[in-house]
PDB file of N, CA and C in Angstrom:
ATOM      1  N   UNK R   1      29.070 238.529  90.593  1.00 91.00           N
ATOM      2  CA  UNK R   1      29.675 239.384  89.594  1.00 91.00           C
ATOM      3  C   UNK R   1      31.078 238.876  89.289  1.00 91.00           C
ATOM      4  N   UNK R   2      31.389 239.066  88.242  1.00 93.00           N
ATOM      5  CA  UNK R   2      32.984 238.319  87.734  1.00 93.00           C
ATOM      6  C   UNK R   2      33.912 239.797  88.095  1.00 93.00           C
ATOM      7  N   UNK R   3      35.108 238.923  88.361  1.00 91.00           N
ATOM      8  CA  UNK R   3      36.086 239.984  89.116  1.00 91.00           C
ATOM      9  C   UNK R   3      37.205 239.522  88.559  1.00 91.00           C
ATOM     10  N   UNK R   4      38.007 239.780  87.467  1.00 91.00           N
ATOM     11  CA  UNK R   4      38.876 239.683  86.967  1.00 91.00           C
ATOM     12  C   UNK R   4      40.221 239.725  87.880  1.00 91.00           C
ATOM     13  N   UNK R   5      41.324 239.008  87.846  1.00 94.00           N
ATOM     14  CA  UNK R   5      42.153 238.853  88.563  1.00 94.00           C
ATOM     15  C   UNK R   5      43.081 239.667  87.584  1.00 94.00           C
ATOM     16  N   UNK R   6      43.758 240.797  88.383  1.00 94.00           N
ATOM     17  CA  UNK R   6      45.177 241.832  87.538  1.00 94.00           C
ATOM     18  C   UNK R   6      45.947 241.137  87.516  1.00 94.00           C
ATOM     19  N   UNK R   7      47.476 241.379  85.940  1.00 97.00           N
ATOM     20  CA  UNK R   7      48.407 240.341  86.540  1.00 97.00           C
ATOM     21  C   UNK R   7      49.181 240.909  87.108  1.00 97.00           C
ATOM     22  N   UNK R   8      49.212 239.863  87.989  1.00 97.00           N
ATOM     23  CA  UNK R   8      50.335 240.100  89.270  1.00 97.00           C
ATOM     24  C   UNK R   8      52.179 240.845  88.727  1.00 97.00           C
ATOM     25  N   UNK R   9      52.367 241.063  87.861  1.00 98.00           N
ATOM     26  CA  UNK R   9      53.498 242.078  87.486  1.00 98.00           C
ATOM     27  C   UNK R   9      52.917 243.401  87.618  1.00 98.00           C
ATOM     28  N   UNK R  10      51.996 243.731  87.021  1.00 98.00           N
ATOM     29  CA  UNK R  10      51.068 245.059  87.209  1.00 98.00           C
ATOM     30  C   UNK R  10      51.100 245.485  88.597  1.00 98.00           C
ATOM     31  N   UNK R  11      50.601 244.465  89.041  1.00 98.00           N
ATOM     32  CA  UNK R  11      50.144 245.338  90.820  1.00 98.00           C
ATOM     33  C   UNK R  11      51.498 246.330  91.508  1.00 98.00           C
ATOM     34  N   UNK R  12      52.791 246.133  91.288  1.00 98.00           N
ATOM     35  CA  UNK R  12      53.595 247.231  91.850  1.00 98.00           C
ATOM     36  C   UNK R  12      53.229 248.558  90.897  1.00 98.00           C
ATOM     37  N   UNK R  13      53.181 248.162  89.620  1.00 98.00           N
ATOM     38  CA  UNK R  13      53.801 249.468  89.143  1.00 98.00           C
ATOM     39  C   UNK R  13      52.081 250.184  89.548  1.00 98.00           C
ATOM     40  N   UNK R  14      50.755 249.770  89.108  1.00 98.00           N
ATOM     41  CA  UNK R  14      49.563 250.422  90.088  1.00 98.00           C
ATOM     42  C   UNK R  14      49.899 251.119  91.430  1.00 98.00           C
ATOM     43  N   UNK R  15      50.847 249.845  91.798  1.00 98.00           N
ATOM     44  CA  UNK R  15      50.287 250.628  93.002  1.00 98.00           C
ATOM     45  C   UNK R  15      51.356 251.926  93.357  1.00 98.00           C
ATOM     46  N   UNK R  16      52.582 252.155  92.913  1.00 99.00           N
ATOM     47  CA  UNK R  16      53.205 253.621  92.696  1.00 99.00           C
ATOM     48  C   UNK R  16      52.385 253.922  92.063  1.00 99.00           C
ATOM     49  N   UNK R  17      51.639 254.263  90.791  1.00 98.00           N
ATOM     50  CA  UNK R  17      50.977 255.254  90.246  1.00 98.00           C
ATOM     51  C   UNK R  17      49.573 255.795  91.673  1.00 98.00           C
ATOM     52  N   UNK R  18      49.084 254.792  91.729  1.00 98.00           N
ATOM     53  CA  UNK R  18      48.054 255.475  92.643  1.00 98.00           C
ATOM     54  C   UNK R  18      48.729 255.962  94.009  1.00 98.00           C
ATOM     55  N   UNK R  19      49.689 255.478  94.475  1.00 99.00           N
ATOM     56  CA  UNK R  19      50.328 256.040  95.583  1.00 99.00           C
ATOM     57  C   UNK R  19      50.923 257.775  95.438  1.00 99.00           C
ATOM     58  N   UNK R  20      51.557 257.763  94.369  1.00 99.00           N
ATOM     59  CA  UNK R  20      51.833 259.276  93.592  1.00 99.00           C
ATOM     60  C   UNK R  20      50.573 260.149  93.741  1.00 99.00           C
ATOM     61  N   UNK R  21      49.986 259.432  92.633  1.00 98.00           N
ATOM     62  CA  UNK R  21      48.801 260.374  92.627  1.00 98.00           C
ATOM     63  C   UNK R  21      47.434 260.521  94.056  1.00 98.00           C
ATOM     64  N   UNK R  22      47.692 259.929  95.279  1.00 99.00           N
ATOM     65  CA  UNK R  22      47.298 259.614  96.253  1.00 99.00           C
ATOM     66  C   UNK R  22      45.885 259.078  96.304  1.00 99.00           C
ATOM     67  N   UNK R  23      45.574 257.955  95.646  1.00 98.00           N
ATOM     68  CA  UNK R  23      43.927 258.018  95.320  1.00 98.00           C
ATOM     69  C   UNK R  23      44.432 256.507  95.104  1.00 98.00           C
ATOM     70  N   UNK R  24      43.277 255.813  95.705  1.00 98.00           N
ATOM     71  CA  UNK R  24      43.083 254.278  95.852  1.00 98.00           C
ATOM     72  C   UNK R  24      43.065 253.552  94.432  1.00 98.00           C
ATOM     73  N   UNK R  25      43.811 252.222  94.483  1.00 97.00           N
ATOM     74  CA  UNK R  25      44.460 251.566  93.334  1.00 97.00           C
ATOM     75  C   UNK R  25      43.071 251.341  92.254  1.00 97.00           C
ATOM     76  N   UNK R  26      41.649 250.895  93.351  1.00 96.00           N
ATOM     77  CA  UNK R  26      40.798 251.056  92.678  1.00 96.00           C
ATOM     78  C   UNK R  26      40.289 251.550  91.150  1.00 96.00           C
ATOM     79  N   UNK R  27      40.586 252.978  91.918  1.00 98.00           N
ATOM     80  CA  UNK R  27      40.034 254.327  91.498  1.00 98.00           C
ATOM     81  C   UNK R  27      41.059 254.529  89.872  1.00 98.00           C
ATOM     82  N   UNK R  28      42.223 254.449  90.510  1.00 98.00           N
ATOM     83  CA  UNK R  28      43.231 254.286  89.696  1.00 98.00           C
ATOM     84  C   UNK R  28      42.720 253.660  88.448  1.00 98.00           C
ATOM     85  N   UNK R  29      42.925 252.195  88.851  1.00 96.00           N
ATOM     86  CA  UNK R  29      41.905 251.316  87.974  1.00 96.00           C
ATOM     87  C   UNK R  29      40.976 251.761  86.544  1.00 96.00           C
ATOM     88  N   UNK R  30      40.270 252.346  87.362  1.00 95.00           N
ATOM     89  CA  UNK R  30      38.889 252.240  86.731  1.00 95.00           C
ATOM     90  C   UNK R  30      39.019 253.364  85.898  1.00 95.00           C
ATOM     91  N   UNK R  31      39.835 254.394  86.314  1.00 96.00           N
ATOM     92  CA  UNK R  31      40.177 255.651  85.579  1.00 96.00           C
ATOM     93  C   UNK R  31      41.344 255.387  84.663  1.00 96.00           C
ATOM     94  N   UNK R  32      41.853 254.229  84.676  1.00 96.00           N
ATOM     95  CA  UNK R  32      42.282 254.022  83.259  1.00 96.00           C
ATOM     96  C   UNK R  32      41.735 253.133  82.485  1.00 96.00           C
ATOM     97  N   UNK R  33      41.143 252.135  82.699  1.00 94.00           N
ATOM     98  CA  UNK R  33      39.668 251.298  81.983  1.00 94.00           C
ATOM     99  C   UNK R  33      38.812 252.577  81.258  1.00 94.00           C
ATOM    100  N   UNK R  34      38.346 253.135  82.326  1.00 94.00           N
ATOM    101  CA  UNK R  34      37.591 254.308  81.316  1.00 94.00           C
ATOM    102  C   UNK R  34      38.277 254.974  80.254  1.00 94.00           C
ATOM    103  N   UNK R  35      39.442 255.543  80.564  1.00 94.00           N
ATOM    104  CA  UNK R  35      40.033 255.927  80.080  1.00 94.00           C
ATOM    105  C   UNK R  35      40.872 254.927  78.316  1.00 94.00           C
ATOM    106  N   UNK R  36      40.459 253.992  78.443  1.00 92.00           N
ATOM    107  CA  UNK R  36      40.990 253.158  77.211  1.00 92.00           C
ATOM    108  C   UNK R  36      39.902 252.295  76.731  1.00 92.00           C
ATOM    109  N   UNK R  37      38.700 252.430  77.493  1.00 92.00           N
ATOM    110  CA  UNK R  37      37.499 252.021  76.684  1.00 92.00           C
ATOM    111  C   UNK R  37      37.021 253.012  76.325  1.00 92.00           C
ATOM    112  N   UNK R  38      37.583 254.498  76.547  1.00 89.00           N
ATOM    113  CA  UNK R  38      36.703 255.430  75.817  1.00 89.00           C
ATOM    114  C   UNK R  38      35.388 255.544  75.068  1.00 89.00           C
ATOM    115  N   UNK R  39      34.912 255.806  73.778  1.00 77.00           N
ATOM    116  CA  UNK R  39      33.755 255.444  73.222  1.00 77.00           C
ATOM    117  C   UNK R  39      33.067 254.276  73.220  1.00 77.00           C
ATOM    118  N   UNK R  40      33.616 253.593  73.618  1.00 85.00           N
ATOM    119  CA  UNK R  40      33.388 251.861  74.026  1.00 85.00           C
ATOM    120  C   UNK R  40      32.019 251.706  75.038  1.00 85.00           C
ATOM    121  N   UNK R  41      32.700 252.670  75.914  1.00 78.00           N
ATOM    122  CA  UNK R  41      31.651 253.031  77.396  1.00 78.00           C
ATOM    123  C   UNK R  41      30.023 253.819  77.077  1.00 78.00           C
ATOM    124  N   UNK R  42      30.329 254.309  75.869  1.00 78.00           N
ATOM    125  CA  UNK R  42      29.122 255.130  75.315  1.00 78.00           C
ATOM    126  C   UNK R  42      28.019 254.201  74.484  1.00 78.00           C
ATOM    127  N   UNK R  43      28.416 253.116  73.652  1.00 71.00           N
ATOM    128  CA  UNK R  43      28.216 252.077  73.218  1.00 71.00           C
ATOM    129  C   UNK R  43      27.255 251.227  74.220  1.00 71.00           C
ATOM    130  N   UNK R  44      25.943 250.925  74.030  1.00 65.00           N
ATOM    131  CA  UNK R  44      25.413 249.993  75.386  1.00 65.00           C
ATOM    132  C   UNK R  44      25.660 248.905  74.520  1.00 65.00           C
ATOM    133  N   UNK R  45      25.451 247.508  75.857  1.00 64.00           N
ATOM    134  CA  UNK R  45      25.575 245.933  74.821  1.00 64.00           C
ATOM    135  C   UNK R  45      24.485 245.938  74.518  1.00 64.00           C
ATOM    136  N   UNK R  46      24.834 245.224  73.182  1.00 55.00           N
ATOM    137  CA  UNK R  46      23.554 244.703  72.169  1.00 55.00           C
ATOM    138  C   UNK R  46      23.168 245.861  71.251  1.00 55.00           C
ATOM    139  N   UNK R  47      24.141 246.738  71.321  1.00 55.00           N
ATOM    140  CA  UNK R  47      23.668 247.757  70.220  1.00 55.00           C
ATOM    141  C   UNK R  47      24.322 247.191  68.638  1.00 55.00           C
ATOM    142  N   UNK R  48      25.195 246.100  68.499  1.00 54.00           N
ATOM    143  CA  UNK R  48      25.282 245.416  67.395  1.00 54.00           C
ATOM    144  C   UNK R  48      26.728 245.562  66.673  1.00 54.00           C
ATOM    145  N   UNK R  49      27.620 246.202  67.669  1.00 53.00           N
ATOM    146  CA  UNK R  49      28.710 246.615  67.599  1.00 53.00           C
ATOM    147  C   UNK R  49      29.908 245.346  68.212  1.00 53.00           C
ATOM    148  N   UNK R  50      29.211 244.480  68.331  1.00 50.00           N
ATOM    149  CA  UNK R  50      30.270 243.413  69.179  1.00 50.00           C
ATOM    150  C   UNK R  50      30.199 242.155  67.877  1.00 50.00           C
ATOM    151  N   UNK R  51      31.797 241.333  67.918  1.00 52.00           N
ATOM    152  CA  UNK R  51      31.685 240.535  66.756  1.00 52.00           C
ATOM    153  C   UNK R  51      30.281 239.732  66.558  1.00 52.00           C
ATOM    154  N   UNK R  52      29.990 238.673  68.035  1.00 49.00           N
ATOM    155  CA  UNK R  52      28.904 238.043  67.727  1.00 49.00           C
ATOM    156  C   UNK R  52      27.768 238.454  67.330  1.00 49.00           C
ATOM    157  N   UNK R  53      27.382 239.756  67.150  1.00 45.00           N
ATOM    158  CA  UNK R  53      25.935 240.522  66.631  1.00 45.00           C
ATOM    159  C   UNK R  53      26.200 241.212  64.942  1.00 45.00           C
ATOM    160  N   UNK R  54      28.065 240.915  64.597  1.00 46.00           N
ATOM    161  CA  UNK R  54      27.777 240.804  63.058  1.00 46.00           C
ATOM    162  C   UNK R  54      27.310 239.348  62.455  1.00 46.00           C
ATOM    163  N   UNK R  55      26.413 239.459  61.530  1.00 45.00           N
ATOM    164  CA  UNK R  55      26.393 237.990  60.905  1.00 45.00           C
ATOM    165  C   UNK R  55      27.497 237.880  60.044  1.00 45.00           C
ATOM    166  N   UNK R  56      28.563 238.734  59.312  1.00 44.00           N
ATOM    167  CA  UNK R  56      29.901 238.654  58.553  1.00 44.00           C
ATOM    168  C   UNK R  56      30.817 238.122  59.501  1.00 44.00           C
ATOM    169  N   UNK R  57      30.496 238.384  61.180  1.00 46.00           N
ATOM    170  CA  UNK R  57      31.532 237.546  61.426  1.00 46.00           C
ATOM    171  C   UNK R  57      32.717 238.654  61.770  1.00 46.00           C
ATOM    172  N   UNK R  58      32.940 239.655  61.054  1.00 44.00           N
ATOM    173  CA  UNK R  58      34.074 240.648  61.067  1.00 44.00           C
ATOM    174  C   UNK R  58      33.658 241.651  62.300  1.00 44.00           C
ATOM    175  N   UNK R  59      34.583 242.144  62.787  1.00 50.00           N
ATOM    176  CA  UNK R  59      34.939 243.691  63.338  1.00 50.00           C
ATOM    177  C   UNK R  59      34.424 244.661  62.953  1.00 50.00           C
ATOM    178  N   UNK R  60      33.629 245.510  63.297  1.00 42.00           N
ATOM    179  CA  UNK R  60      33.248 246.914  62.089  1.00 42.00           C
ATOM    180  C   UNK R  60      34.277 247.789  62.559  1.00 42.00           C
TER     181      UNK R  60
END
């Protein structure tokens, strides 16, 4: 599985936020990914919404 590397300026300020809010940087994580892929997450792939599945080529 691909595991994206955070950039390394990020990792302090994560890790006060999840330290505040007492819940693993993880968690943290993923609850703001969700949180900014919003409708994105509702979207499955290949539903035709991604550039390479327009044939224009464009963004919808």
């Amino acid at each position: 599985m691909y595991s994206p590397k955070i950039d390394e300026g990020l990792i302090p300020v994560l890790y006060r936020l999840a330290k505040e809010r007492k819940i693993p940087m993880t968690r943290l994580v993923n609850e703001i990914l969700r949180n900014a892929l919003g409708e994105s997450l509702e979207d499955p792939v290949g539903a035709g919404n991604h550039p390479e599945g327009n044939s224009s080529g464009s963004l919808r």
